[in-house]
Short mmCIF file of C-alpha atoms and ligand atoms in Angstrom, two decimals:
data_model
loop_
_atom_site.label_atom_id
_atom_site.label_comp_id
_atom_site.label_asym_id
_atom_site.label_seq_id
_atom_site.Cartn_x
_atom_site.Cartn_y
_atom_site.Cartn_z
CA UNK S 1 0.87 150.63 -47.06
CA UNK S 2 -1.85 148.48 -45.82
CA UNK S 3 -1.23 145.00 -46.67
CA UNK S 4 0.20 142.40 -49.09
CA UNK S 5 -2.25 140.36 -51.18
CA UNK S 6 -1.17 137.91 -53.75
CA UNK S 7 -2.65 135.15 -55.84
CA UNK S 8 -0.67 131.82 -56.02
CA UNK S 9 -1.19 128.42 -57.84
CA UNK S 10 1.31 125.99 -56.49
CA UNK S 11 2.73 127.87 -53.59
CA UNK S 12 5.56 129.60 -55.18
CA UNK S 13 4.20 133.38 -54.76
CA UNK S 14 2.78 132.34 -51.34
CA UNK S 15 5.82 131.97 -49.81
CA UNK S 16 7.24 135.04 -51.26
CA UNK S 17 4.37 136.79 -49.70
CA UNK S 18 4.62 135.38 -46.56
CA UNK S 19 8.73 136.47 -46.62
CA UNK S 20 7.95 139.74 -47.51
CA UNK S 21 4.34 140.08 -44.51
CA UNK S 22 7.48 138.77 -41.96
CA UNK S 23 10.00 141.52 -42.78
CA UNK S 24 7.22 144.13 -43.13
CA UNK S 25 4.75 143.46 -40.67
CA UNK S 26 2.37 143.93 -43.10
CA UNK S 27 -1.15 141.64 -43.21
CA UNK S 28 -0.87 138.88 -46.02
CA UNK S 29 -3.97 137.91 -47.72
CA UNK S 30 -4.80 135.95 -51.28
CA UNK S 31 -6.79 138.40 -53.16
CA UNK S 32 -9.71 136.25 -52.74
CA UNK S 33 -9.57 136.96 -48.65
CA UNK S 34 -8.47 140.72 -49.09
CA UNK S 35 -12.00 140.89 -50.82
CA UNK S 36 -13.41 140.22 -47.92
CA UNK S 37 -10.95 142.19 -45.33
CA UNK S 38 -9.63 145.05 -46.91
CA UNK S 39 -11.80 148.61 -48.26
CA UNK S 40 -11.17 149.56 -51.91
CA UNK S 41 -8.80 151.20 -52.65
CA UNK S 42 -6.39 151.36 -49.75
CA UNK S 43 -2.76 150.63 -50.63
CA UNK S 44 -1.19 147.50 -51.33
CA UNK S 45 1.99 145.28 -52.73
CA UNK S 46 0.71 142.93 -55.06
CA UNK S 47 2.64 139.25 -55.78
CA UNK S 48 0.76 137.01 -58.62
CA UNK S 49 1.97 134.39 -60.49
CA UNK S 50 2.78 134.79 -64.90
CA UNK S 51 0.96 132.82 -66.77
CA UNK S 52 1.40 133.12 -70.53
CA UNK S 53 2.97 136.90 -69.13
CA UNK S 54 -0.06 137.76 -67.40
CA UNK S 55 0.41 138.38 -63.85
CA UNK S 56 -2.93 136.47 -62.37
CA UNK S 57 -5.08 138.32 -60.54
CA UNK S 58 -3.24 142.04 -61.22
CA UNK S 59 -5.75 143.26 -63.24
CA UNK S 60 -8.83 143.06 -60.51
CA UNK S 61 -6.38 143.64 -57.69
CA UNK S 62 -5.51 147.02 -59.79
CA UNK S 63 -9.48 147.34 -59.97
CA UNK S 64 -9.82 147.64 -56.07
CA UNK S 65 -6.93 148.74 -54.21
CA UNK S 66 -3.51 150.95 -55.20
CA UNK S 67 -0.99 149.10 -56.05
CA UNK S 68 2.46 150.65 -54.81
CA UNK S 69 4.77 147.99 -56.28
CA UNK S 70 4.10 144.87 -58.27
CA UNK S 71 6.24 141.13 -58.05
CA UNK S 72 5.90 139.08 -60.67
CA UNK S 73 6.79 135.14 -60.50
CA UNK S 74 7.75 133.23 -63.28
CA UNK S 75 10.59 131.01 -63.90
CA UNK S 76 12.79 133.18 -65.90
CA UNK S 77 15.58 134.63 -63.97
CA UNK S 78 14.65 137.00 -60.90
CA UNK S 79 15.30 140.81 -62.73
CA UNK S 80 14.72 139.76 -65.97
CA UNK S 81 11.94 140.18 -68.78
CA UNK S 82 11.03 143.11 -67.06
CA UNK S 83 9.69 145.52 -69.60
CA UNK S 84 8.20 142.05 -71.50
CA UNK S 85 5.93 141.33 -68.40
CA UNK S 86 4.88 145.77 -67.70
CA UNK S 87 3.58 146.00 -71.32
CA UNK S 88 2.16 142.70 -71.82
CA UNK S 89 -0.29 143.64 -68.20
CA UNK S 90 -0.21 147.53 -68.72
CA UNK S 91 1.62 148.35 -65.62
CA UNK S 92 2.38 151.96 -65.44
CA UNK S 93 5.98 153.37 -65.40
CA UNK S 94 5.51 155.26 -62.55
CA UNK S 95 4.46 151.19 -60.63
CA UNK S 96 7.76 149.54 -59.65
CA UNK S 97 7.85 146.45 -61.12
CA UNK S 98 10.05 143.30 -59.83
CA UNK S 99 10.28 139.89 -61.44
CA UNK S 100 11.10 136.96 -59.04
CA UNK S 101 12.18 133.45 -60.29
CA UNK S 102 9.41 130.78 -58.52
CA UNK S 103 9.98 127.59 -59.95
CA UNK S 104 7.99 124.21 -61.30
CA UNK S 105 6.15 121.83 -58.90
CA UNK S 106 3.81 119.49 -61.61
CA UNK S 107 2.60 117.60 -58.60
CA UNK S 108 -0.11 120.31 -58.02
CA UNK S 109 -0.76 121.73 -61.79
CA UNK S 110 -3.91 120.67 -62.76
CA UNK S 111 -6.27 120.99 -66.19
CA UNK S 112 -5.53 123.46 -68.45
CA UNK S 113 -1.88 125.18 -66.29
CA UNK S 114 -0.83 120.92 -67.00
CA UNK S 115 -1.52 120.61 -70.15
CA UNK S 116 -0.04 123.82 -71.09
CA UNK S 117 2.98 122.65 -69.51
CA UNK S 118 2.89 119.29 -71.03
CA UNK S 119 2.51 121.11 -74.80
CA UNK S 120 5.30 123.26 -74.52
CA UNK S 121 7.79 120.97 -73.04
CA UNK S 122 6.43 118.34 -75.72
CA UNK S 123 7.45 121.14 -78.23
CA UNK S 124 10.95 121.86 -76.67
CA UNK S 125 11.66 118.31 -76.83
CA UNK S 126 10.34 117.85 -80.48
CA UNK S 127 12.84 121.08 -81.55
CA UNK S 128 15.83 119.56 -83.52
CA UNK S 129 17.71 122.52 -82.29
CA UNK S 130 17.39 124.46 -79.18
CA UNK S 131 19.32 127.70 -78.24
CA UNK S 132 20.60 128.19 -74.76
CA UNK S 133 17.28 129.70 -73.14
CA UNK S 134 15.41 127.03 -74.55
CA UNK S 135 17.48 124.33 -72.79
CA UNK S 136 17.11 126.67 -70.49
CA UNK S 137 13.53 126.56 -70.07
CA UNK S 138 13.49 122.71 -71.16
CA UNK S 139 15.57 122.30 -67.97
CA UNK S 140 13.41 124.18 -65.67
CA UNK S 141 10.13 122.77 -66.81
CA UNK S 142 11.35 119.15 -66.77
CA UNK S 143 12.78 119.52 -62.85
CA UNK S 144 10.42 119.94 -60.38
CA UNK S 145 12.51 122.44 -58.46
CA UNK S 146 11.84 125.92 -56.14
CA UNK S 147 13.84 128.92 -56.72
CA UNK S 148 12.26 131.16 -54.32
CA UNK S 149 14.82 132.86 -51.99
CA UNK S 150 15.76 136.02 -49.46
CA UNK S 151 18.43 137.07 -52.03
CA UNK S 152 15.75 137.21 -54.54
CA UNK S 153 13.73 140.20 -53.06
CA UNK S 154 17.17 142.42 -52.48
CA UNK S 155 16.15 144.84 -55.49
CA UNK S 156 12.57 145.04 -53.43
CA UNK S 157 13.92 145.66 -50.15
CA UNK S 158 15.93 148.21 -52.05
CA UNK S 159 12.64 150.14 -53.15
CA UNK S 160 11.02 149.62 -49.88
CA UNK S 161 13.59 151.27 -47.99
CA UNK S 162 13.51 154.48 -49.81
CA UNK S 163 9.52 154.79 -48.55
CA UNK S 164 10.52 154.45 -44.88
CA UNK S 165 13.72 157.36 -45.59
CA UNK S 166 10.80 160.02 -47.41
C1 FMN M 201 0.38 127.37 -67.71
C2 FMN M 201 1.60 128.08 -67.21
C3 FMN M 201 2.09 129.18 -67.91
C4 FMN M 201 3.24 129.84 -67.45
N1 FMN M 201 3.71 130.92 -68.14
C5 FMN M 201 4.84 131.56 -67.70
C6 FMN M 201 5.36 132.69 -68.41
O1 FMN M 201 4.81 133.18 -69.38
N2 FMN M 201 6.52 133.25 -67.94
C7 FMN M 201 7.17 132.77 -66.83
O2 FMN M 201 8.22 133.31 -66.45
N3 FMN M 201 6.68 131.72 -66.13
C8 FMN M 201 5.54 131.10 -66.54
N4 FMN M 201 5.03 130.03 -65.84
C9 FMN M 201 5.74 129.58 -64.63
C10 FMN M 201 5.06 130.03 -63.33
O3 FMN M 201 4.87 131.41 -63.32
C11 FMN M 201 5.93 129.56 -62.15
O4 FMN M 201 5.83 128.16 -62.08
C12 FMN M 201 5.55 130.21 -60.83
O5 FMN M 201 6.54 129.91 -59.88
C13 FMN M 201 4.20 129.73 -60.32
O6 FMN M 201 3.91 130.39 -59.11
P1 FMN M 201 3.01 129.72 -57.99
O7 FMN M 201 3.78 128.55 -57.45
O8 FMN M 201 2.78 130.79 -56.99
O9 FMN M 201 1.74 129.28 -58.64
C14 FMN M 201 3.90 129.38 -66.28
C15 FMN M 201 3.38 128.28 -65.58
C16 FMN M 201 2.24 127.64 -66.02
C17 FMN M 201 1.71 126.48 -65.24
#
């Protein structure tokens, strides 16, 4: 493993990758400096951010480097909508796959990520009914709030354990 490279918008997926280049002693880079730094195809953790269930930035990153595990951060619950986010961005089976909660900071969304933001909690609100992940959601897009935490990466640390024992 050569280094951790991630792509962030408000700072959410940065700090994950900065947790995780501590405990490894790995290099962090965005992917934007790692094209400068790092050779093709050397081996890497990858952290981006979902957007509409895209992870950003995964698809180039798979491009130009091997990627040995992916985190994804959204705001669903860390562990969940896994097999949602591998299909929707084509992850193989054999790529370990982790979902992290982030959270919502509105303060630095700008153009289209805000108005998306602004549409779907307009929607939310508009719904006469709402079931419990909806409020859910409503909740977590109306409170500016981070979620990122240690206990978070536990199912990671798990994986990366069982590299260091083969
Ligand atoms: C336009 C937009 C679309 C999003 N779509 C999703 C999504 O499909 N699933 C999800 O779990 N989170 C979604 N999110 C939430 C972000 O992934 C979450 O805020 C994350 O923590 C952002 O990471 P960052 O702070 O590193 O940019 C979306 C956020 C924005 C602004």
């Amino acid at each position: 493993m050569k280094a951790i490279v991630y792509t962030s918008n408000t700072g959410h997926t940065a700090e994950y990758a900065r947790m995780l280049g501590i405990k490894t002693n790995l290099p962090v880079y965005s992917l934007k400096e790692a094209a400068k730094i790092l050779e093709n195809g050397v081996d890497i953790i990858y952290l981006g951010w979902i957007f509409a269930n895209k992870i950003k930035g995964f698809k180039n990153a798979a491009k130009r480097y091997t990627v040995s595990a992916v985190l994804a951060v959204g705001l669903s619950n860390t562990g969940t909508a896994l097999e949602e986010v591998r299909k929707a961005n084509y992850i193989a089976e054999a790529t370990p796959l982790f979902t992290l909660q982030g959270g919502m900071d509105k303060t630095k969304l700008r153009g289209i990520n805000k108005l998306m933001i602004k549409m779907l909690t307009k929607g939310l609100t508009a719904q006469k009914e709402r079931s419990e992940k909806d409020e859910r959601m409503l909740h977590l897009l109306t409170h500016d709030d981070s979620y990122v935490s240690e206990e978070n990466l536990t199912a990671f640390w798990e994986w990366y354990l069982t590299l260091s024992v083969k």
